[in-house]
Amino acid sequence: AWVLKNARSLYPPIRYEHKAGAQSQIILSKNESEAVRERRGCSECPRVREVLVTKSCLDNSYVPLTTVMDLFPGEAIGGPSKAESASDKIIARFSGRISVSTDIDGSKKMLRSRGAVKDFYSAAKAKVGDAVVIQRLGKQTFSFDIRSR
């Protein structure tokens, strides 16, 4: 079985031609390969995304990043424990008040600094059904804000 470490989806996906028959690998054409390289540094890719605040998010102090992992640099995605944290960090700015340097727990798809997330939710008076608006400000800097619904 193949194990991919820190695999990230491309947004939006890139279409490719899948060759007929059983294959042990995907072989991209020159144009498809160039499209992947361009997309990894894409300036047109969405810089702002939203995720829904659930009861679990509030109870356990996390922002669910599963659907927005493509926003974050792969170097800032670590393993499941602090001992396996990523060497590179991101700066997370919460409602312009609190900034923390953190990595992302790649197994749980959430920021490792959950204390800051708890303070963020509390200060913003977040409730179930609100949205966390995540904006990429730079390669390593992101803002997190609450949008009430």
mmCIF file of N, CA and C in Angstrom:
data_model
loop_
_atom_site.group_PDB
_atom_site.id
_atom_site.type_symbol
_atom_site.label_atom_id
_atom_site.label_comp_id
_atom_site.label_asym_id
_atom_site.label_seq_id
_atom_site.Cartn_x
_atom_site.Cartn_y
_atom_site.Cartn_z
ATOM 1 N N ALA A 1 0.845 -1.189 0.000
ATOM 2 C CA ALA A 1 0.000 0.000 0.000
ATOM 3 C C ALA A 1 0.884 1.244 0.000
ATOM 4 N N TRP A 2 0.430 2.272 -0.685
ATOM 5 C CA TRP A 2 1.142 3.544 -0.741
ATOM 6 C C TRP A 2 0.713 4.412 0.426
ATOM 7 N N VAL A 3 1.649 5.084 1.048
ATOM 8 C CA VAL A 3 1.346 6.026 2.114
ATOM 9 C C VAL A 3 1.851 7.397 1.667
ATOM 10 N N LEU A 4 0.942 8.331 1.581
ATOM 11 C CA LEU A 4 1.315 9.686 1.181
ATOM 12 C C LEU A 4 1.387 10.553 2.419
ATOM 13 N N LYS A 5 2.494 11.252 2.604
ATOM 14 C CA LYS A 5 2.660 12.124 3.755
ATOM 15 C C LYS A 5 2.421 13.564 3.307
ATOM 16 N N ASN A 6 1.591 14.276 4.066
ATOM 17 C CA ASN A 6 1.279 15.683 3.792
ATOM 18 C C ASN A 6 0.718 15.899 2.388
ATOM 19 N N ALA A 7 -0.072 14.948 1.903
ATOM 20 C CA ALA A 7 -0.711 15.112 0.597
ATOM 21 C C ALA A 7 -1.708 16.262 0.677
ATOM 22 N N ARG A 8 -1.771 17.059 -0.383
ATOM 23 C CA ARG A 8 -2.675 18.201 -0.410
ATOM 24 C C ARG A 8 -3.391 18.231 -1.739
ATOM 25 N N SER A 9 -4.671 18.582 -1.681
ATOM 26 C CA SER A 9 -5.423 18.688 -2.916
ATOM 27 C C SER A 9 -5.125 20.020 -3.583
ATOM 28 N N LEU A 10 -5.333 20.068 -4.877
ATOM 29 C CA LEU A 10 -5.195 21.316 -5.624
ATOM 30 C C LEU A 10 -6.578 21.919 -5.779
ATOM 31 N N TYR A 11 -6.688 23.205 -5.612
ATOM 32 C CA TYR A 11 -7.984 23.858 -5.728
ATOM 33 C C TYR A 11 -7.908 24.950 -6.777
ATOM 34 N N PRO A 12 -8.763 24.935 -7.766
ATOM 35 C CA PRO A 12 -9.652 23.817 -8.111
ATOM 36 C C PRO A 12 -8.840 22.671 -8.695
ATOM 37 N N PRO A 13 -9.437 21.478 -8.758
ATOM 38 C CA PRO A 13 -8.701 20.319 -9.267
ATOM 39 C C PRO A 13 -8.257 20.519 -10.711
ATOM 40 N N ILE A 14 -7.219 19.810 -11.095
ATOM 41 C CA ILE A 14 -6.734 19.840 -12.474
ATOM 42 C C ILE A 14 -7.174 18.555 -13.153
ATOM 43 N N ARG A 15 -7.815 18.692 -14.300
ATOM 44 C CA ARG A 15 -8.246 17.515 -15.059
ATOM 45 C C ARG A 15 -7.033 16.883 -15.736
ATOM 46 N N TYR A 16 -7.036 15.554 -15.799
ATOM 47 C CA TYR A 16 -5.985 14.839 -16.508
ATOM 48 C C TYR A 16 -6.632 13.667 -17.233
ATOM 49 N N GLU A 17 -5.927 13.149 -18.222
ATOM 50 C CA GLU A 17 -6.431 11.999 -18.979
ATOM 51 C C GLU A 17 -5.890 10.733 -18.337
ATOM 52 N N HIS A 18 -6.802 9.918 -17.811
ATOM 53 C CA HIS A 18 -6.402 8.661 -17.181
ATOM 54 C C HIS A 18 -6.323 7.589 -18.263
ATOM 55 N N LYS A 19 -5.151 7.009 -18.433
ATOM 56 C CA LYS A 19 -4.945 5.998 -19.472
ATOM 57 C C LYS A 19 -5.719 4.724 -19.122
ATOM 58 N N ALA A 20 -6.154 4.016 -20.144
ATOM 59 C CA ALA A 20 -6.925 2.781 -19.955
ATOM 60 C C ALA A 20 -6.033 1.684 -19.374
ATOM 61 N N GLY A 21 -6.662 0.753 -18.667
ATOM 62 C CA GLY A 21 -5.941 -0.394 -18.129
ATOM 63 C C GLY A 21 -5.426 -0.158 -16.722
ATOM 64 N N ALA A 22 -4.953 -1.254 -16.123
ATOM 65 C CA ALA A 22 -4.414 -1.173 -14.768
ATOM 66 C C ALA A 22 -3.083 -0.434 -14.797
ATOM 67 N N GLN A 23 -2.908 0.455 -13.842
ATOM 68 C CA GLN A 23 -1.669 1.223 -13.784
ATOM 69 C C GLN A 23 -1.167 1.281 -12.360
ATOM 70 N N SER A 24 0.143 1.239 -12.221
ATOM 71 C CA SER A 24 0.736 1.359 -10.894
ATOM 72 C C SER A 24 1.079 2.799 -10.578
ATOM 73 N N GLN A 25 0.954 3.688 -11.575
ATOM 74 C CA GLN A 25 1.239 5.102 -11.356
ATOM 75 C C GLN A 25 0.469 5.947 -12.357
ATOM 76 N N ILE A 26 0.289 7.190 -12.015
ATOM 77 C CA ILE A 26 -0.352 8.151 -12.900
ATOM 78 C C ILE A 26 0.754 8.893 -13.637
ATOM 79 N N ILE A 27 0.665 8.949 -14.935
ATOM 80 C CA ILE A 27 1.655 9.666 -15.725
ATOM 81 C C ILE A 27 0.965 10.868 -16.348
ATOM 82 N N LEU A 28 1.443 12.052 -15.978
ATOM 83 C CA LEU A 28 0.843 13.277 -16.480
ATOM 84 C C LEU A 28 1.537 13.718 -17.765
ATOM 85 N N SER A 29 0.753 14.331 -18.654
ATOM 86 C CA SER A 29 1.326 14.900 -19.866
ATOM 87 C C SER A 29 2.140 16.138 -19.481
ATOM 88 N N LYS A 30 2.892 16.673 -20.442
ATOM 89 C CA LYS A 30 3.681 17.877 -20.183
ATOM 90 C C LYS A 30 2.768 19.026 -19.758
ATOM 91 N N ASN A 31 1.639 19.210 -20.461
ATOM 92 C CA ASN A 31 0.696 20.292 -20.119
ATOM 93 C C ASN A 31 0.094 20.089 -18.733
ATOM 94 N N GLU A 32 -0.257 18.839 -18.403
ATOM 95 C CA GLU A 32 -0.825 18.552 -17.084
ATOM 96 C C GLU A 32 0.204 18.822 -15.982
ATOM 97 N N SER A 33 1.444 18.426 -16.217
ATOM 98 C CA SER A 33 2.512 18.663 -15.241
ATOM 99 C C SER A 33 2.741 20.156 -15.026
ATOM 100 N N GLU A 34 2.737 20.922 -16.112
ATOM 101 C CA GLU A 34 2.912 22.369 -15.998
ATOM 102 C C GLU A 34 1.755 22.994 -15.224
ATOM 103 N N ALA A 35 0.546 22.506 -15.464
ATOM 104 C CA ALA A 35 -0.620 23.031 -14.749
ATOM 105 C C ALA A 35 -0.500 22.787 -13.247
ATOM 106 N N VAL A 36 0.004 21.625 -12.856
ATOM 107 C CA VAL A 36 0.200 21.316 -11.433
ATOM 108 C C VAL A 36 1.239 22.256 -10.840
ATOM 109 N N ARG A 37 2.374 22.428 -11.528
ATOM 110 C CA ARG A 37 3.417 23.326 -11.026
ATOM 111 C C ARG A 37 2.896 24.750 -10.872
ATOM 112 N N GLU A 38 2.133 25.229 -11.846
ATOM 113 C CA GLU A 38 1.588 26.592 -11.774
ATOM 114 C C GLU A 38 0.588 26.717 -10.634
ATOM 115 N N ARG A 39 -0.237 25.710 -10.444
ATOM 116 C CA ARG A 39 -1.285 25.774 -9.423
ATOM 117 C C ARG A 39 -0.705 25.800 -8.030
ATOM 118 N N ARG A 40 0.416 25.135 -7.812
ATOM 119 C CA ARG A 40 1.027 25.118 -6.482
ATOM 120 C C ARG A 40 1.411 26.506 -6.025
ATOM 121 N N GLY A 41 1.704 27.404 -6.951
ATOM 122 C CA GLY A 41 2.044 28.780 -6.605
ATOM 123 C C GLY A 41 1.003 29.741 -7.151
ATOM 124 N N CYS A 42 -0.202 29.269 -7.286
ATOM 125 C CA CYS A 42 -1.270 29.996 -7.977
ATOM 126 C C CYS A 42 -1.659 31.294 -7.281
ATOM 127 N N SER A 43 -1.568 32.401 -8.020
ATOM 128 C CA SER A 43 -1.990 33.684 -7.462
ATOM 129 C C SER A 43 -3.497 33.876 -7.608
ATOM 130 N N GLU A 44 -4.133 33.063 -8.457
ATOM 131 C CA GLU A 44 -5.578 33.177 -8.664
ATOM 132 C C GLU A 44 -6.361 32.267 -7.734
ATOM 133 N N CYS A 45 -5.682 31.401 -7.014
ATOM 134 C CA CYS A 45 -6.376 30.481 -6.116
ATOM 135 C C CYS A 45 -7.067 31.263 -5.013
ATOM 136 N N PRO A 46 -8.172 30.747 -4.504
ATOM 137 C CA PRO A 46 -8.891 31.472 -3.460
ATOM 138 C C PRO A 46 -7.994 31.761 -2.263
ATOM 139 N N ARG A 47 -8.044 32.967 -1.779
ATOM 140 C CA ARG A 47 -7.264 33.355 -0.615
ATOM 141 C C ARG A 47 -8.154 33.453 0.614
ATOM 142 N N VAL A 48 -9.456 33.369 0.413
ATOM 143 C CA VAL A 48 -10.401 33.456 1.520
ATOM 144 C C VAL A 48 -11.332 32.259 1.441
ATOM 145 N N ARG A 49 -11.468 31.562 2.564
ATOM 146 C CA ARG A 49 -12.367 30.409 2.623
ATOM 147 C C ARG A 49 -13.087 30.449 3.960
ATOM 148 N N GLU A 50 -14.177 29.702 4.056
ATOM 149 C CA GLU A 50 -14.959 29.640 5.289
ATOM 150 C C GLU A 50 -15.170 28.203 5.717
ATOM 151 N N VAL A 51 -15.214 28.019 7.033
ATOM 152 C CA VAL A 51 -15.578 26.726 7.600
ATOM 153 C C VAL A 51 -16.647 26.959 8.662
ATOM 154 N N LEU A 52 -17.487 25.988 8.851
ATOM 155 C CA LEU A 52 -18.619 26.097 9.774
ATOM 156 C C LEU A 52 -18.196 25.801 11.211
ATOM 157 N N VAL A 53 -18.704 26.599 12.149
ATOM 158 C CA VAL A 53 -18.471 26.351 13.573
ATOM 159 C C VAL A 53 -19.545 25.380 14.059
ATOM 160 N N THR A 54 -19.111 24.263 14.607
ATOM 161 C CA THR A 54 -20.032 23.259 15.146
ATOM 162 C C THR A 54 -19.932 23.240 16.677
ATOM 163 N N LYS A 55 -20.824 22.507 17.304
ATOM 164 C CA LYS A 55 -20.769 22.361 18.758
ATOM 165 C C LYS A 55 -19.444 21.724 19.173
ATOM 166 N N SER A 56 -18.997 20.742 18.420
ATOM 167 C CA SER A 56 -17.726 20.085 18.713
ATOM 168 C C SER A 56 -16.557 21.065 18.636
ATOM 169 N N CYS A 57 -16.591 21.967 17.651
ATOM 170 C CA CYS A 57 -15.530 22.989 17.523
ATOM 171 C C CYS A 57 -15.457 23.837 18.787
ATOM 172 N N LEU A 58 -16.622 24.269 19.267
ATOM 173 C CA LEU A 58 -16.667 25.118 20.457
ATOM 174 C C LEU A 58 -16.267 24.344 21.708
ATOM 175 N N ASP A 59 -16.770 23.120 21.828
ATOM 176 C CA ASP A 59 -16.478 22.305 23.017
ATOM 177 C C ASP A 59 -15.003 21.899 23.096
ATOM 178 N N ASN A 60 -14.370 21.699 21.931
ATOM 179 C CA ASN A 60 -13.006 21.168 21.899
ATOM 180 C C ASN A 60 -11.967 22.150 21.366
ATOM 181 N N SER A 61 -12.373 23.389 21.165
ATOM 182 C CA SER A 61 -11.459 24.482 20.787
ATOM 183 C C SER A 61 -10.617 24.189 19.546
ATOM 184 N N TYR A 62 -11.298 23.938 18.426
ATOM 185 C CA TYR A 62 -10.566 23.748 17.179
ATOM 186 C C TYR A 62 -11.327 24.369 16.012
ATOM 187 N N VAL A 63 -10.571 24.725 14.995
ATOM 188 C CA VAL A 63 -11.135 25.182 13.720
ATOM 189 C C VAL A 63 -10.969 24.017 12.759
ATOM 190 N N PRO A 64 -12.058 23.498 12.163
ATOM 191 C CA PRO A 64 -11.935 22.344 11.262
ATOM 192 C C PRO A 64 -11.322 22.758 9.916
ATOM 193 N N LEU A 65 -10.135 22.274 9.633
ATOM 194 C CA LEU A 65 -9.409 22.692 8.433
ATOM 195 C C LEU A 65 -9.466 21.682 7.289
ATOM 196 N N THR A 66 -10.179 20.583 7.474
ATOM 197 C CA THR A 66 -10.195 19.506 6.481
ATOM 198 C C THR A 66 -10.478 20.004 5.067
ATOM 199 N N THR A 67 -11.452 20.888 4.905
ATOM 200 C CA THR A 67 -11.854 21.333 3.565
ATOM 201 C C THR A 67 -11.013 22.496 3.040
ATOM 202 N N VAL A 68 -10.091 23.008 3.850
ATOM 203 C CA VAL A 68 -9.297 24.167 3.431
ATOM 204 C C VAL A 68 -7.788 23.932 3.553
ATOM 205 N N MET A 69 -7.373 22.688 3.651
ATOM 206 C CA MET A 69 -5.950 22.381 3.836
ATOM 207 C C MET A 69 -5.086 22.915 2.686
ATOM 208 N N ASP A 70 -5.684 23.073 1.505
ATOM 209 C CA ASP A 70 -4.923 23.564 0.357
ATOM 210 C C ASP A 70 -4.472 25.014 0.529
ATOM 211 N N LEU A 71 -5.046 25.729 1.493
ATOM 212 C CA LEU A 71 -4.625 27.111 1.762
ATOM 213 C C LEU A 71 -3.246 27.183 2.411
ATOM 214 N N PHE A 72 -2.886 26.146 3.139
ATOM 215 C CA PHE A 72 -1.721 26.190 4.013
ATOM 216 C C PHE A 72 -0.486 25.551 3.378
ATOM 217 N N PRO A 73 0.700 26.099 3.696
ATOM 218 C CA PRO A 73 1.932 25.514 3.155
ATOM 219 C C PRO A 73 2.190 24.135 3.751
ATOM 220 N N GLY A 74 2.595 23.206 2.903
ATOM 221 C CA GLY A 74 2.847 21.831 3.351
ATOM 222 C C GLY A 74 3.887 21.748 4.446
ATOM 223 N N GLU A 75 4.834 22.686 4.449
ATOM 224 C CA GLU A 75 5.905 22.665 5.451
ATOM 225 C C GLU A 75 5.384 22.971 6.853
ATOM 226 N N ALA A 76 4.172 23.503 6.956
ATOM 227 C CA ALA A 76 3.599 23.846 8.261
ATOM 228 C C ALA A 76 2.643 22.765 8.759
ATOM 229 N N ILE A 77 2.608 21.629 8.072
ATOM 230 C CA ILE A 77 1.722 20.533 8.466
ATOM 231 C C ILE A 77 2.566 19.451 9.119
ATOM 232 N N GLY A 78 2.270 19.211 10.393
ATOM 233 C CA GLY A 78 3.040 18.248 11.163
ATOM 234 C C GLY A 78 2.283 16.966 11.419
ATOM 235 N N GLY A 79 2.854 16.144 12.281
ATOM 236 C CA GLY A 79 2.252 14.863 12.648
ATOM 237 C C GLY A 79 1.255 15.011 13.781
ATOM 238 N N PRO A 80 0.808 13.889 14.327
ATOM 239 C CA PRO A 80 -0.261 13.899 15.315
ATOM 240 C C PRO A 80 0.133 14.371 16.725
ATOM 241 N N SER A 81 1.425 14.458 17.014
ATOM 242 C CA SER A 81 1.833 14.871 18.360
ATOM 243 C C SER A 81 2.765 16.072 18.290
ATOM 244 N N LYS A 82 2.937 16.747 19.436
ATOM 245 C CA LYS A 82 3.865 17.885 19.485
ATOM 246 C C LYS A 82 5.276 17.468 19.112
ATOM 247 N N ALA A 83 5.629 16.241 19.446
ATOM 248 C CA ALA A 83 6.959 15.734 19.109
ATOM 249 C C ALA A 83 7.149 15.645 17.594
ATOM 250 N N GLU A 84 6.052 15.563 16.856
ATOM 251 C CA GLU A 84 6.112 15.477 15.400
ATOM 252 C C GLU A 84 5.616 16.766 14.741
ATOM 253 N N SER A 85 5.714 17.878 15.471
ATOM 254 C CA SER A 85 5.237 19.140 14.907
ATOM 255 C C SER A 85 6.118 19.547 13.730
ATOM 256 N N ALA A 86 5.533 20.331 12.842
ATOM 257 C CA ALA A 86 6.241 20.781 11.638
ATOM 258 C C ALA A 86 7.350 21.757 12.011
ATOM 259 N N SER A 87 8.419 21.744 11.251
ATOM 260 C CA SER A 87 9.524 22.659 11.522
ATOM 261 C C SER A 87 9.146 24.096 11.169
ATOM 262 N N ASP A 88 8.336 24.283 10.136
ATOM 263 C CA ASP A 88 7.844 25.613 9.779
ATOM 264 C C ASP A 88 6.510 25.855 10.459
ATOM 265 N N LYS A 89 6.270 27.093 10.815
ATOM 266 C CA LYS A 89 5.019 27.462 11.475
ATOM 267 C C LYS A 89 4.283 28.490 10.622
ATOM 268 N N ILE A 90 3.007 28.661 10.945
ATOM 269 C CA ILE A 90 2.246 29.754 10.363
ATOM 270 C C ILE A 90 1.954 30.750 11.473
ATOM 271 N N ILE A 91 1.659 31.979 11.091
ATOM 272 C CA ILE A 91 1.185 32.978 12.034
ATOM 273 C C ILE A 91 -0.327 33.036 11.868
ATOM 274 N N ALA A 92 -1.047 32.732 12.928
ATOM 275 C CA ALA A 92 -2.510 32.788 12.923
ATOM 276 C C ALA A 92 -2.931 34.035 13.688
ATOM 277 N N ARG A 93 -3.618 34.938 13.005
ATOM 278 C CA ARG A 93 -4.121 36.172 13.626
ATOM 279 C C ARG A 93 -5.620 36.012 13.833
ATOM 280 N N PHE A 94 -6.021 36.024 15.084
ATOM 281 C CA PHE A 94 -7.426 35.821 15.427
ATOM 282 C C PHE A 94 -8.116 37.150 15.662
ATOM 283 N N SER A 95 -9.033 37.511 14.780
ATOM 284 C CA SER A 95 -9.811 38.759 14.856
ATOM 285 C C SER A 95 -8.926 39.983 15.076
ATOM 286 N N GLY A 96 -7.715 39.932 14.578
ATOM 287 C CA GLY A 96 -6.809 41.057 14.697
ATOM 288 C C GLY A 96 -6.329 41.329 16.114
ATOM 289 N N ARG A 97 -6.699 40.488 17.075
ATOM 290 C CA ARG A 97 -6.341 40.712 18.483
ATOM 291 C C ARG A 97 -5.191 39.834 18.956
ATOM 292 N N ILE A 98 -5.299 38.565 18.660
ATOM 293 C CA ILE A 98 -4.342 37.584 19.158
ATOM 294 C C ILE A 98 -3.593 37.006 17.963
ATOM 295 N N SER A 99 -2.272 36.922 18.043
ATOM 296 C CA SER A 99 -1.475 36.257 17.004
ATOM 297 C C SER A 99 -0.657 35.165 17.661
ATOM 298 N N VAL A 100 -0.636 34.000 17.042
ATOM 299 C CA VAL A 100 0.175 32.892 17.547
ATOM 300 C C VAL A 100 0.946 32.262 16.398
ATOM 301 N N SER A 101 2.090 31.706 16.751
ATOM 302 C CA SER A 101 2.872 30.917 15.811
ATOM 303 C C SER A 101 2.538 29.460 16.103
ATOM 304 N N THR A 102 2.067 28.750 15.094
ATOM 305 C CA THR A 102 1.624 27.371 15.299
ATOM 306 C C THR A 102 1.833 26.564 14.035
ATOM 307 N N ASP A 103 1.770 25.253 14.184
ATOM 308 C CA ASP A 103 1.723 24.402 13.011
ATOM 309 C C ASP A 103 0.336 23.773 12.961
ATOM 310 N N ILE A 104 0.120 22.915 11.994
ATOM 311 C CA ILE A 104 -1.166 22.247 11.821
ATOM 312 C C ILE A 104 -0.970 20.770 12.092
ATOM 313 N N ASP A 105 -1.823 20.221 12.933
ATOM 314 C CA ASP A 105 -1.820 18.785 13.174
ATOM 315 C C ASP A 105 -2.420 18.139 11.923
ATOM 316 N N GLY A 106 -1.577 17.513 11.109
ATOM 317 C CA GLY A 106 -2.020 16.947 9.840
ATOM 318 C C GLY A 106 -2.958 15.769 9.980
ATOM 319 N N SER A 107 -2.912 15.064 11.103
ATOM 320 C CA SER A 107 -3.812 13.920 11.276
ATOM 321 C C SER A 107 -5.215 14.374 11.660
ATOM 322 N N LYS A 108 -5.303 15.434 12.429
ATOM 323 C CA LYS A 108 -6.610 15.940 12.869
ATOM 324 C C LYS A 108 -7.094 17.114 12.024
ATOM 325 N N LYS A 109 -6.205 17.667 11.194
ATOM 326 C CA LYS A 109 -6.542 18.800 10.317
ATOM 327 C C LYS A 109 -7.041 19.991 11.126
ATOM 328 N N MET A 110 -6.226 20.392 12.107
ATOM 329 C CA MET A 110 -6.561 21.549 12.939
ATOM 330 C C MET A 110 -5.287 22.202 13.444
ATOM 331 N N LEU A 111 -5.423 23.471 13.862
ATOM 332 C CA LEU A 111 -4.280 24.189 14.431
ATOM 333 C C LEU A 111 -3.872 23.519 15.729
ATOM 334 N N ARG A 112 -2.568 23.418 15.951
ATOM 335 C CA ARG A 112 -2.098 22.778 17.176
ATOM 336 C C ARG A 112 -2.336 23.666 18.406
ATOM 337 N N SER A 113 -2.334 24.998 18.239
ATOM 338 C CA SER A 113 -2.525 25.933 19.358
ATOM 339 C C SER A 113 -4.000 26.089 19.696
ATOM 340 N N ARG A 114 -4.544 25.116 20.387
ATOM 341 C CA ARG A 114 -5.985 25.125 20.675
ATOM 342 C C ARG A 114 -6.364 26.128 21.756
ATOM 343 N N GLY A 115 -5.440 26.500 22.626
ATOM 344 C CA GLY A 115 -5.739 27.513 23.645
ATOM 345 C C GLY A 115 -6.078 28.848 22.996
ATOM 346 N N ALA A 116 -5.344 29.192 21.940
ATOM 347 C CA ALA A 116 -5.614 30.439 21.218
ATOM 348 C C ALA A 116 -6.969 30.375 20.524
ATOM 349 N N VAL A 117 -7.320 29.194 20.011
ATOM 350 C CA VAL A 117 -8.633 29.027 19.356
ATOM 351 C C VAL A 117 -9.748 29.193 20.386
ATOM 352 N N LYS A 118 -9.550 28.644 21.587
ATOM 353 C CA LYS A 118 -10.544 28.793 22.654
ATOM 354 C C LYS A 118 -10.745 30.267 22.986
ATOM 355 N N ASP A 119 -9.650 31.018 23.140
ATOM 356 C CA ASP A 119 -9.735 32.455 23.426
ATOM 357 C C ASP A 119 -10.421 33.200 22.278
ATOM 358 N N PHE A 120 -10.120 32.809 21.045
ATOM 359 C CA PHE A 120 -10.720 33.414 19.854
ATOM 360 C C PHE A 120 -12.232 33.224 19.863
ATOM 361 N N TYR A 121 -12.682 31.998 20.061
ATOM 362 C CA TYR A 121 -14.121 31.727 20.087
ATOM 363 C C TYR A 121 -14.812 32.506 21.202
ATOM 364 N N SER A 122 -14.173 32.549 22.358
ATOM 365 C CA SER A 122 -14.755 33.257 23.506
ATOM 366 C C SER A 122 -14.860 34.757 23.233
ATOM 367 N N ALA A 123 -13.772 35.374 22.783
ATOM 368 C CA ALA A 123 -13.763 36.819 22.523
ATOM 369 C C ALA A 123 -14.742 37.209 21.420
ATOM 370 N N ALA A 124 -14.895 36.332 20.424
ATOM 371 C CA ALA A 124 -15.781 36.628 19.294
ATOM 372 C C ALA A 124 -17.233 36.231 19.572
ATOM 373 N N LYS A 125 -17.459 35.615 20.743
ATOM 374 C CA LYS A 125 -18.800 35.125 21.091
ATOM 375 C C LYS A 125 -19.367 34.214 19.986
ATOM 376 N N ALA A 126 -18.497 33.330 19.503
ATOM 377 C CA ALA A 126 -18.876 32.407 18.430
ATOM 378 C C ALA A 126 -19.961 31.457 18.903
ATOM 379 N N LYS A 127 -20.831 31.113 17.969
ATOM 380 C CA LYS A 127 -21.895 30.159 18.280
ATOM 381 C C LYS A 127 -22.042 29.157 17.138
ATOM 382 N N VAL A 128 -22.692 28.058 17.422
ATOM 383 C CA VAL A 128 -22.917 27.022 16.419
ATOM 384 C C VAL A 128 -23.622 27.644 15.213
ATOM 385 N N GLY A 129 -23.096 27.345 14.030
ATOM 386 C CA GLY A 129 -23.677 27.872 12.798
ATOM 387 C C GLY A 129 -22.937 29.080 12.247
ATOM 388 N N ASP A 130 -22.107 29.728 13.084
ATOM 389 C CA ASP A 130 -21.280 30.826 12.577
ATOM 390 C C ASP A 130 -20.230 30.242 11.628
ATOM 391 N N ALA A 131 -19.544 31.124 10.931
ATOM 392 C CA ALA A 131 -18.470 30.684 10.043
ATOM 393 C C ALA A 131 -17.155 31.285 10.516
ATOM 394 N N VAL A 132 -16.087 30.515 10.394
ATOM 395 C CA VAL A 132 -14.745 31.047 10.580
ATOM 396 C C VAL A 132 -14.257 31.401 9.180
ATOM 397 N N VAL A 133 -13.941 32.668 8.980
ATOM 398 C CA VAL A 133 -13.425 33.140 7.701
ATOM 399 C C VAL A 133 -11.900 33.116 7.805
ATOM 400 N N ILE A 134 -11.280 32.342 6.928
ATOM 401 C CA ILE A 134 -9.829 32.189 6.938
ATOM 402 C C ILE A 134 -9.285 32.875 5.692
ATOM 403 N N GLN A 135 -8.382 33.813 5.906
ATOM 404 C CA GLN A 135 -7.797 34.543 4.789
ATOM 405 C C GLN A 135 -6.291 34.375 4.796
ATOM 406 N N ARG A 136 -5.733 33.990 3.649
ATOM 407 C CA ARG A 136 -4.288 33.886 3.513
ATOM 408 C C ARG A 136 -3.752 35.282 3.212
ATOM 409 N N LEU A 137 -2.973 35.833 4.139
ATOM 410 C CA LEU A 137 -2.412 37.176 3.986
ATOM 411 C C LEU A 137 -1.035 37.132 3.338
ATOM 412 N N GLY A 138 -0.356 36.033 3.497
ATOM 413 C CA GLY A 138 0.979 35.817 2.946
ATOM 414 C C GLY A 138 1.246 34.326 2.996
ATOM 415 N N LYS A 139 2.421 33.908 2.587
ATOM 416 C CA LYS A 139 2.709 32.469 2.548
ATOM 417 C C LYS A 139 2.532 31.808 3.908
ATOM 418 N N GLN A 140 2.932 32.496 4.977
ATOM 419 C CA GLN A 140 2.895 31.899 6.320
ATOM 420 C C GLN A 140 1.925 32.625 7.257
ATOM 421 N N THR A 141 1.180 33.603 6.780
ATOM 422 C CA THR A 141 0.333 34.411 7.661
ATOM 423 C C THR A 141 -1.131 34.310 7.246
ATOM 424 N N PHE A 142 -1.985 34.059 8.239
ATOM 425 C CA PHE A 142 -3.414 33.845 7.995
ATOM 426 C C PHE A 142 -4.240 34.582 9.040
ATOM 427 N N SER A 143 -5.369 35.142 8.605
ATOM 428 C CA SER A 143 -6.280 35.737 9.572
ATOM 429 C C SER A 143 -7.488 34.823 9.740
ATOM 430 N N PHE A 144 -7.994 34.787 10.956
ATOM 431 C CA PHE A 144 -9.172 33.993 11.300
ATOM 432 C C PHE A 144 -10.167 34.961 11.928
ATOM 433 N N ASP A 145 -11.368 35.051 11.359
ATOM 434 C CA ASP A 145 -12.412 35.922 11.870
ATOM 435 C C ASP A 145 -13.729 35.178 11.904
ATOM 436 N N ILE A 146 -14.637 35.630 12.756
ATOM 437 C CA ILE A 146 -15.978 35.014 12.847
ATOM 438 C C ILE A 146 -16.960 35.852 12.033
ATOM 439 N N ARG A 147 -17.769 35.131 11.250
ATOM 440 C CA ARG A 147 -18.889 35.769 10.557
ATOM 441 C C ARG A 147 -20.147 35.126 11.090
ATOM 442 N N SER A 148 -20.968 35.948 11.780
ATOM 443 C CA SER A 148 -22.214 35.416 12.348
ATOM 444 C C SER A 148 -23.202 35.106 11.240
ATOM 445 N N ARG A 149 -23.972 34.084 11.462
ATOM 446 C CA ARG A 149 -25.000 33.697 10.482
ATOM 447 C C ARG A 149 -26.362 33.955 11.038
#
